[in-house]
GROMACS .gro file of C-alpha atoms in nm:
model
  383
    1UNK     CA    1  14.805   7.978  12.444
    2UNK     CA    2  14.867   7.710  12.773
    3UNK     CA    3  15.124   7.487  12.539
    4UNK     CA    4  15.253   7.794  12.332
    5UNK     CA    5  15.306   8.087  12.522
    6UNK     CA    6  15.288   8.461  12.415
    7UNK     CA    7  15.494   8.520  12.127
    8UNK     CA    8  15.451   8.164  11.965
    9UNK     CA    9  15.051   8.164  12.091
   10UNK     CA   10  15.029   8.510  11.932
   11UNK     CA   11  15.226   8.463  11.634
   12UNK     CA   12  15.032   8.120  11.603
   13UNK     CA   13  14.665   8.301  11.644
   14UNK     CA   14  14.796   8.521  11.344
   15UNK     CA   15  14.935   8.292  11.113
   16UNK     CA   16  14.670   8.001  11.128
   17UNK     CA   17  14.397   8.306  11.053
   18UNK     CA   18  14.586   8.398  10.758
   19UNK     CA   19  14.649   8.064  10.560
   20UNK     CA   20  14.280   7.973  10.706
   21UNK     CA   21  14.190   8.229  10.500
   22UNK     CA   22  14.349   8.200  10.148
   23UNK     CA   23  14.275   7.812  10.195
   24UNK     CA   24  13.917   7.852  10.252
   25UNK     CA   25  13.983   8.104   9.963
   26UNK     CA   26  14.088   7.879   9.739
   27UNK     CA   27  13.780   7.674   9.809
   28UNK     CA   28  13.575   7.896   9.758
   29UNK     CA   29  13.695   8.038   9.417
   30UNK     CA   30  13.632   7.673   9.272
   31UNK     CA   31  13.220   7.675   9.334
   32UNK     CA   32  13.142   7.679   8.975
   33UNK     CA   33  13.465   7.487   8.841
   34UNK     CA   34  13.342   7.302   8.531
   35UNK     CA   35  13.067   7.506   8.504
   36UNK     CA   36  12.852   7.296   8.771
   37UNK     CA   37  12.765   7.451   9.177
   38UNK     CA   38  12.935   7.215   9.346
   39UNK     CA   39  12.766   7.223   9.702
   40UNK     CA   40  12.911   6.976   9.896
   41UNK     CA   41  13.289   6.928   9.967
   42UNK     CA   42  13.312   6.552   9.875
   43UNK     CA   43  13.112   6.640   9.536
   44UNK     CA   44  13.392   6.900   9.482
   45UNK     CA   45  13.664   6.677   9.506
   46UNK     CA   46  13.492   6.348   9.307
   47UNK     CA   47  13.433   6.580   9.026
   48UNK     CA   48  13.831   6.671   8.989
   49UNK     CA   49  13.936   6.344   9.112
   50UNK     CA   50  13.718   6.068   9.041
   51UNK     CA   51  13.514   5.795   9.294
   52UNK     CA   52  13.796   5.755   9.545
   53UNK     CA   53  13.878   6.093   9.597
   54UNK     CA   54  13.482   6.120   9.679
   55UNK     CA   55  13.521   5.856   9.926
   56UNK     CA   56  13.798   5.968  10.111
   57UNK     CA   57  13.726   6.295  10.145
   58UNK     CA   58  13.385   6.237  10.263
   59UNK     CA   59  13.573   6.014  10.550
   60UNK     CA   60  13.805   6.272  10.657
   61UNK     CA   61  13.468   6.532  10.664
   62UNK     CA   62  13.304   6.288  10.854
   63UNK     CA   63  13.562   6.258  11.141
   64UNK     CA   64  13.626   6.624  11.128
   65UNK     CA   65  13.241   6.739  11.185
   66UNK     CA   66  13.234   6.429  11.437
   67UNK     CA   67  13.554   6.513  11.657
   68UNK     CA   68  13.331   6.914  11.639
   69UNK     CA   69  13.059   6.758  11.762
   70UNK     CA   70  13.246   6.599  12.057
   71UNK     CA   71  13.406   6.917  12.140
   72UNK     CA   72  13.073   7.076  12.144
   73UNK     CA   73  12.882   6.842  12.349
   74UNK     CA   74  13.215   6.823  12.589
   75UNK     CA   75  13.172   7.221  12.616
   76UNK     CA   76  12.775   7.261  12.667
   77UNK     CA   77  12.878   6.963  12.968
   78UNK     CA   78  13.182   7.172  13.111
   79UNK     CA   79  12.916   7.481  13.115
   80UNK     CA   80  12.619   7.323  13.287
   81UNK     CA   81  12.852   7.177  13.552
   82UNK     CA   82  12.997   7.533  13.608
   83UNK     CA   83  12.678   7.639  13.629
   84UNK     CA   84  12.581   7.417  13.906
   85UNK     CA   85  12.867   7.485  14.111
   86UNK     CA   86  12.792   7.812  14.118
   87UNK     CA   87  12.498   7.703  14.348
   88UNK     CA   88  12.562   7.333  14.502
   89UNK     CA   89  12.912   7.247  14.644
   90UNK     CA   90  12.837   6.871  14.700
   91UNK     CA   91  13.014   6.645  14.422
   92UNK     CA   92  12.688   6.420  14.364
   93UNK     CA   93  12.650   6.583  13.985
   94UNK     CA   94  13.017   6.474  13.732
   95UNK     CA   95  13.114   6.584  13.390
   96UNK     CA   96  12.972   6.317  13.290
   97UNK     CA   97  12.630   6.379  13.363
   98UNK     CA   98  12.692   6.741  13.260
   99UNK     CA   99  12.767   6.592  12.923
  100UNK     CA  100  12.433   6.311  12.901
  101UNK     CA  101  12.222   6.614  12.981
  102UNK     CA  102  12.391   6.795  12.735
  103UNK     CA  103  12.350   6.542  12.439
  104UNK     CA  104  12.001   6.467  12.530
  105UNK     CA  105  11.904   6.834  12.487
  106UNK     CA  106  12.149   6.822  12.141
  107UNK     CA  107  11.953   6.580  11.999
  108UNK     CA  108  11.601   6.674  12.150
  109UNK     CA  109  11.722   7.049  11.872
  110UNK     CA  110  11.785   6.838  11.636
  111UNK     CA  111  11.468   6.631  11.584
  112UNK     CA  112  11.274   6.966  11.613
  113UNK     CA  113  11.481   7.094  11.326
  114UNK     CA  114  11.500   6.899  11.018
  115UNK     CA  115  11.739   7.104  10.786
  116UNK     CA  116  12.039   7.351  10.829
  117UNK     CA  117  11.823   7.639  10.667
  118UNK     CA  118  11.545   7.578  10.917
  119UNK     CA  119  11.760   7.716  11.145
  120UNK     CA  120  11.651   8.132  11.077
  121UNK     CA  121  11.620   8.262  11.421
  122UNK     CA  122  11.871   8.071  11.555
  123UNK     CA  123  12.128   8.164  11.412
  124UNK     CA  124  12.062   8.545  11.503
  125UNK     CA  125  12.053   8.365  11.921
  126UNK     CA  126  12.357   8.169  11.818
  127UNK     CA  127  12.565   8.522  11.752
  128UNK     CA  128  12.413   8.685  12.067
  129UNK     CA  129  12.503   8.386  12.296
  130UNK     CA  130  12.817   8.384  12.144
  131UNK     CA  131  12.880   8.792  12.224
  132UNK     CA  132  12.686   8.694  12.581
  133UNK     CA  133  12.992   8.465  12.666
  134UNK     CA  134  13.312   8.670  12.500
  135UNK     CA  135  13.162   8.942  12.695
  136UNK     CA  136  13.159   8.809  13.036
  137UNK     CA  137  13.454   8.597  13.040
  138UNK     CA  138  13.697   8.902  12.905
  139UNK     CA  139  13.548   9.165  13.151
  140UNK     CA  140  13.579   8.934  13.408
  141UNK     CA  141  13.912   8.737  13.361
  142UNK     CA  142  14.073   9.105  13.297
  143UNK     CA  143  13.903   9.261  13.646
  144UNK     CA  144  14.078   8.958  13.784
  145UNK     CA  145  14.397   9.010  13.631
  146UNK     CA  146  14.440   9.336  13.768
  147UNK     CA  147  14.419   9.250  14.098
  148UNK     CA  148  14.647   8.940  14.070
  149UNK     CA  149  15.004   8.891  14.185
  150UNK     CA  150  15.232   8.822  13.836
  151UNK     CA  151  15.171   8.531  13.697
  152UNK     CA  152  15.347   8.239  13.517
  153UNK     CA  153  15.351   8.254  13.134
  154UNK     CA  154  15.624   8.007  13.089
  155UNK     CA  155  15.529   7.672  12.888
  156UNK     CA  156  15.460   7.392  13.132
  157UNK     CA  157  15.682   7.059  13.096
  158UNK     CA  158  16.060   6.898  12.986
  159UNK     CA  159  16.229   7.013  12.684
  160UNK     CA  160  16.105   6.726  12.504
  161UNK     CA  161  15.770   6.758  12.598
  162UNK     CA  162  15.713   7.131  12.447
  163UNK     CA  163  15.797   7.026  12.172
  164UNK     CA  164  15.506   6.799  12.073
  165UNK     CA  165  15.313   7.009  12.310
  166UNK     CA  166  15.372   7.287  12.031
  167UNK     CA  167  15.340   7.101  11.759
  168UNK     CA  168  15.013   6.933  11.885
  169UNK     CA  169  14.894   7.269  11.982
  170UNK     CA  170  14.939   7.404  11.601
  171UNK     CA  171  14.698   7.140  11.501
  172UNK     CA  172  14.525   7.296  11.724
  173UNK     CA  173  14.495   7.612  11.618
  174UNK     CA  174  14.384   7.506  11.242
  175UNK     CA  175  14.096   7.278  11.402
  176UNK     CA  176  13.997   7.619  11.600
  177UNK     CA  177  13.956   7.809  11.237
  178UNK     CA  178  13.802   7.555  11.020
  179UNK     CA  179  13.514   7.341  10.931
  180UNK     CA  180  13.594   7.141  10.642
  181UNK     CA  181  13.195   7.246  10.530
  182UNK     CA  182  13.291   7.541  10.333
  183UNK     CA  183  13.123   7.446   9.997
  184UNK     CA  184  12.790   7.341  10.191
  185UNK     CA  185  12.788   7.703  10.400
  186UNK     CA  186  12.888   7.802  10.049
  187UNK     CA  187  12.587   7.616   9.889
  188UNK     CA  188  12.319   7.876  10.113
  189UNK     CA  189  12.459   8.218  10.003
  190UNK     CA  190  12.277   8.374   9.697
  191UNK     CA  191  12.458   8.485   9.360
  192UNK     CA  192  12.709   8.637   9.283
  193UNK     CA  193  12.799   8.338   9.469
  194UNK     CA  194  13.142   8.356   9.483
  195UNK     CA  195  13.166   8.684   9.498
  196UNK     CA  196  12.957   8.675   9.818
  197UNK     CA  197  13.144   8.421   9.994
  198UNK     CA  198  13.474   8.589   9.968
  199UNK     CA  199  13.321   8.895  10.168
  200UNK     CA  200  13.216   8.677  10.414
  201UNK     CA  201  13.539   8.511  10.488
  202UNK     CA  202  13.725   8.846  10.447
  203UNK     CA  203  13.458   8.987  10.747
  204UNK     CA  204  13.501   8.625  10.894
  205UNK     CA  205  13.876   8.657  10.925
  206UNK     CA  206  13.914   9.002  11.019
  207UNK     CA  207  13.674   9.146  11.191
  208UNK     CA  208  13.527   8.765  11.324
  209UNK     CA  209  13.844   8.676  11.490
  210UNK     CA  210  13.842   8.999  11.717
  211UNK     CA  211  13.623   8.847  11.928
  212UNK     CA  212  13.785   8.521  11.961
  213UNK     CA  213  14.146   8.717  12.015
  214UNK     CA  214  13.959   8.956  12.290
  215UNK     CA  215  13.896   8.635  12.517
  216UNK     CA  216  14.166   8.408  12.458
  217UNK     CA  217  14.467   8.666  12.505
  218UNK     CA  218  14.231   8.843  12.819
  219UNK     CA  219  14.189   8.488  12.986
  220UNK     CA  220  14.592   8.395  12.911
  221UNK     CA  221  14.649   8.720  13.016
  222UNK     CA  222  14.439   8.682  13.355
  223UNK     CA  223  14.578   8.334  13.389
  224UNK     CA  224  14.855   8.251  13.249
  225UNK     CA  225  14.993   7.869  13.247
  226UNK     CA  226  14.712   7.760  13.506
  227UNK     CA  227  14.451   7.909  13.313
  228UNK     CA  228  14.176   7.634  13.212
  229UNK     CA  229  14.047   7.484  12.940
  230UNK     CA  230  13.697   7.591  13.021
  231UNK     CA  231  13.763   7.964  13.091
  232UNK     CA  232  13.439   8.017  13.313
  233UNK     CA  233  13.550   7.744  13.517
  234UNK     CA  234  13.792   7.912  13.658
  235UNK     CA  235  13.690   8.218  13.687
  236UNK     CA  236  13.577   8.498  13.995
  237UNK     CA  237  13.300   8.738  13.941
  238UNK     CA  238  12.915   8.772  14.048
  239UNK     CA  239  12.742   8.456  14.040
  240UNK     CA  240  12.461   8.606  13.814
  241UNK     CA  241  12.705   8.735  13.577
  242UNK     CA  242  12.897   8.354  13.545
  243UNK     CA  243  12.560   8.169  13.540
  244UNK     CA  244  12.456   8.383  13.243
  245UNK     CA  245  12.789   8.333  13.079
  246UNK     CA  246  12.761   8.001  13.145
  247UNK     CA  247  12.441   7.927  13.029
  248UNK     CA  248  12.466   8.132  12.739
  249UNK     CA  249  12.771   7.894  12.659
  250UNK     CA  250  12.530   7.599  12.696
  251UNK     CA  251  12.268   7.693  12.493
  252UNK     CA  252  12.477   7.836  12.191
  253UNK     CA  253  12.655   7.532  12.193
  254UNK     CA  254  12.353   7.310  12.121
  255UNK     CA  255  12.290   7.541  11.861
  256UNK     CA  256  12.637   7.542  11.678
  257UNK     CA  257  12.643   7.169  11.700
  258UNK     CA  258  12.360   7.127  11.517
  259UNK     CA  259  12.521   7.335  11.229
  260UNK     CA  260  12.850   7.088  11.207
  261UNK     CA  261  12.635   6.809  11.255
  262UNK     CA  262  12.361   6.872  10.925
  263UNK     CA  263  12.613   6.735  10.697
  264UNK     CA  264  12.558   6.404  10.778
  265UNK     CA  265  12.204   6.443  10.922
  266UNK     CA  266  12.184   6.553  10.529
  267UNK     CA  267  12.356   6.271  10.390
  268UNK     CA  268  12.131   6.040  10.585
  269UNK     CA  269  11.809   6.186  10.507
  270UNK     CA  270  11.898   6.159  10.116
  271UNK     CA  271  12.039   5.807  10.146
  272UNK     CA  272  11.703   5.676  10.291
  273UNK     CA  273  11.493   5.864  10.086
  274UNK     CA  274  11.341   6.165  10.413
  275UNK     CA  275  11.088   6.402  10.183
  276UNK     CA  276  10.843   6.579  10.252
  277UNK     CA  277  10.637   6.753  10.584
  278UNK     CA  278  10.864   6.702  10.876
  279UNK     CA  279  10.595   6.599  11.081
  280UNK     CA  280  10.525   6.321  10.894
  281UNK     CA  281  10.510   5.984  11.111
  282UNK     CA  282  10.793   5.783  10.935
  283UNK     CA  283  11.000   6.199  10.901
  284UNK     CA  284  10.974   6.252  11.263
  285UNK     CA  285  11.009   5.857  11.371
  286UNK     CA  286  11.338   5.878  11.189
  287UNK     CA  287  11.499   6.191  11.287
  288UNK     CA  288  11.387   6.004  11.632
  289UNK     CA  289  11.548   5.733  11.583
  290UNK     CA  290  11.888   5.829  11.328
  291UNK     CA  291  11.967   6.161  11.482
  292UNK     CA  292  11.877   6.062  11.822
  293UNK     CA  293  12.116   5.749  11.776
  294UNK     CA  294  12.424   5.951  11.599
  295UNK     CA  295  12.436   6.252  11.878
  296UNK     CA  296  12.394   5.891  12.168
  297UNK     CA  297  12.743   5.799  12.022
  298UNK     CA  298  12.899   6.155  12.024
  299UNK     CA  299  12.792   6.171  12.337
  300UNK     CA  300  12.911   5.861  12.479
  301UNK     CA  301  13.294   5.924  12.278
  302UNK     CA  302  13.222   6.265  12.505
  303UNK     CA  303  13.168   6.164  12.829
  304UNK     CA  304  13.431   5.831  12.749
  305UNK     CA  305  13.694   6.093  12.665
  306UNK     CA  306  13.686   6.412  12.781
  307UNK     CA  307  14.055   6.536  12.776
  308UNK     CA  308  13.972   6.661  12.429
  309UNK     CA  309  14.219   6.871  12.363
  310UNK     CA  310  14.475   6.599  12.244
  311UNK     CA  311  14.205   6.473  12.048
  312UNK     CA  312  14.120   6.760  11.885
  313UNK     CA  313  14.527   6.762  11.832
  314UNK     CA  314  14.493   6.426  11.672
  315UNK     CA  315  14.175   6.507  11.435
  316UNK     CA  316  14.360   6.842  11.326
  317UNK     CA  317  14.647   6.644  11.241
  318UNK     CA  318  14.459   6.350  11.066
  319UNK     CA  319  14.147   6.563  10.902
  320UNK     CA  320  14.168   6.949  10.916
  321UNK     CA  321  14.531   6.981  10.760
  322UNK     CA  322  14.440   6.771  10.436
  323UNK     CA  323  14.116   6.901  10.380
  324UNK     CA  324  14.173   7.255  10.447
  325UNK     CA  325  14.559   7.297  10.322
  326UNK     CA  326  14.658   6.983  10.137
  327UNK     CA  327  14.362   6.971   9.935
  328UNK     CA  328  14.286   7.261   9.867
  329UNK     CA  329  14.644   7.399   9.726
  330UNK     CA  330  14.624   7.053   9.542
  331UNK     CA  331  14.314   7.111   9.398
  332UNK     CA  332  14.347   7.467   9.308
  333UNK     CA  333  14.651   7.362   9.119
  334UNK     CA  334  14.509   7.065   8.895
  335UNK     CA  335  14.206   7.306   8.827
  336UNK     CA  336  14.384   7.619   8.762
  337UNK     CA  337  14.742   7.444   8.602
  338UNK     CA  338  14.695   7.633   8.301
  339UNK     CA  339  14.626   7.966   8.437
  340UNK     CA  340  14.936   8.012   8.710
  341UNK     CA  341  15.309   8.104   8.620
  342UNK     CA  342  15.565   7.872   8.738
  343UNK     CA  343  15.628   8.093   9.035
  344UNK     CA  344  15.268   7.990   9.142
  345UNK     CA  345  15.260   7.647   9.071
  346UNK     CA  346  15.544   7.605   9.314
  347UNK     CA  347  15.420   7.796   9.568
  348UNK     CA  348  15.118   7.545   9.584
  349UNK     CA  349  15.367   7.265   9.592
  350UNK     CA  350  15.538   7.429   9.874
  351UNK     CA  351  15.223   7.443  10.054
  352UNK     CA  352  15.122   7.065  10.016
  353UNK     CA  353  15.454   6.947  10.107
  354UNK     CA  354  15.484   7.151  10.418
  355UNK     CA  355  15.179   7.083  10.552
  356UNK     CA  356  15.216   6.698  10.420
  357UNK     CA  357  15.513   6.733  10.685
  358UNK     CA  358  15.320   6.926  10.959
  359UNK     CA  359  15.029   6.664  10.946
  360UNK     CA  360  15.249   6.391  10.985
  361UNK     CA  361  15.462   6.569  11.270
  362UNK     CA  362  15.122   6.640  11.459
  363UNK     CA  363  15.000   6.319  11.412
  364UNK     CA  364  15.260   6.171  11.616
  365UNK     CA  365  15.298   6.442  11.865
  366UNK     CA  366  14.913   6.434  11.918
  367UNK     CA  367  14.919   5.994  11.962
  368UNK     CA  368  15.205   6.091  12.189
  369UNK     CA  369  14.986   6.318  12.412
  370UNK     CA  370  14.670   6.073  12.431
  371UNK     CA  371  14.930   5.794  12.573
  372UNK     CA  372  15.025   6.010  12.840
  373UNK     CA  373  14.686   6.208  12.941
  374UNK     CA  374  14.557   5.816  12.943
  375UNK     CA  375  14.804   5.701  13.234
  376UNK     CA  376  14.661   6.043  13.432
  377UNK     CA  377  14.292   6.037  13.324
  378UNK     CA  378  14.076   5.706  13.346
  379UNK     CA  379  13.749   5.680  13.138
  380UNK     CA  380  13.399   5.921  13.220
  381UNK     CA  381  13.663   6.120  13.448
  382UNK     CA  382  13.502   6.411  13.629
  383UNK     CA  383  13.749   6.717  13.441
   0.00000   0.00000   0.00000
């Protein structure tokens, strides 16, 4: 909302929920194209494609579900240090140990759980947390607001500036919505299949969005330009009521991470051959070692780089719009050619150019932004 302001950060919230939806839609309908489940995105695309098409989209998964991971660890980080200065005003603890601490207990989860359907329980803690946190931070940030003096809503910088600010930001707002894991959340729902998983992303973006709406236009609201990145961290209330916000933030976080992360933990475990009991020496001595190693680096890129929102900008731009929008309107038209009028087939076309263009736009806008948060940030800076 910071770089956008109300009507474009409303309008934006709107818009990126709706064509996040009939992308993911489109997805979604092509499960059991060719008359095979295709469970994995990459499998989706080599089968309408061909090897290359395999490849690549595997590689622009890979650095979407990694630049997720980032953002999570960078979050659980930003909540245990608001934590602790809830009770300890010295500056000995940084971000950056915030963010270690935070990886270590990441990857400590996901040793103890081997596969995303292990998860059970979780989950049902993951949705609480999550309700723990939206909770806290609207009641709060809105009892602030009515006590505070008016508040700046304008859009911070020159001319020039918003505009890449904007355009970064609408990358953005896509990353915010999707995965680009919809055929492997896909691949867990029981038949009719397809039929199933359009329910779920109808609930998903409808009534799931409320909650993310109620907290980001109550904190904007409360804050206005100056609000943070890391609501919590800037917000007044009883110390028992942000501590539990906080560490309910924390502790879903490890838990969501682990979700975005299975993908590759999967692709790993099948490359190398992982069957059998996970408590098996050579099972557990390589989650150990393999998962353990993978969530070292995402924490390292974390704590490295934590200004994330430009990167999340530039992995939006370079990842979320061609899986989720390019992709998918391409796809849905080679599979469906001979099924859709004229009218249809160059609506798709529409769609791939314009977000061919957007990609491109927030690419450059979102290189643009890293330049200049790098002359005001230096590495493992305390944010």
């Amino acid at each position: 909302m910071v770089p956008l302001g109300w009507q474009w950060g409303v309008i934006g919230l709107i818009l990126a929920t709706a064509i996040s939806l009939y992308a993911n839609a489109l997805i979604a309908r092509l499960h059991e194209f060719g008359g095979t489940r295709h469970i994995r995105y990459r499998d989706l695309a080599g089968f309408i494609y061909g090897s290359k098409a395999y490849s690549l989209t595997w590689t622009l998964q890979y650095i979407n579900l990694f630049m997720i991971n980032v953002g999570y660890i960078i979050l659980a980080g930003s909540a245990l240090k608001a934590a602790y200065v809830l009770f300890r005003e010295d500056d000995g603890m940084k971000l950056p140990y915030f963010i270690a601490i935070a990886g270590l207990v990441c990857a400590m989860f996901a040793i103890c759980i081997p596969h995303l359907s292990a998860l059970g329980i979780w989950l049902g803690f993951s949705t609480v947390l999550s309700l723990v946190y939206i909770v806290i931070a609207f009641v709060l940030s809105v009892k602030e607001g009515i006590k505070s003096p008016p508040r700046d809503y304008s859009i911070p910088g020159t001319p020039t500036s918003k505009i890449f600010t904007t355009i970064g930001a609408s990358a953005n707002l896509v990353f915010a919505y999707n995965t680009g894991m919809l055929p492997e959340i896909q691949a867990t729902i029981k038949q009719p299949v397809v039929k199933n998983m359009m329910k779920a992303l109808y609930f998903q973006f409808t009534v799931g969005v409320l909650p993310l709406y109620m907290v980001t236009f109550g904190g904007y609201w409360a804050y206005g330009s100056s609000t943070p990145t890391y609501l919590m961290a800037g917000v007044n209330g009883p110390v028992w009521a942000k501590a539990m916000a906080n560490i309910a933030a924390f502790l879903q976080s490890v838990i969501a991470l682990h979700i975005f992360a299975s993908p590759m933990y999967e692709y790993l475990d099948t490359k190398h051959g992982i069957k059998g009991s996970a408590l098996a020496f050579r099972n557990l001595s390589f989650r150990i070692m393999v998962r353990g190693g993978y969530l070292a680096i995402n924490t390292f890129v974390s704590a490295v780089l934590p200004f994330l929102g430009d990167f999340m900008s530039l992995t939006g731009a370079i990842s979320t719009f061609p899986l989720t929008f390019i992709l998918a309107n391409h796809m849905y038209l080679v599979t469906q050619k001979n099924k859709l009028t004229s009218i249809q087939k160059l609506w798709h076309w529409i769609n791939i150019c314009f977000f061919a263009i957007l990609s491109a736009a927030a690419t450059i806008a979102a290189l643009r932004l890293i330049a200049l948060d790098s002359k005001t940030y230096h590495p493992f800076a305390d944010i």
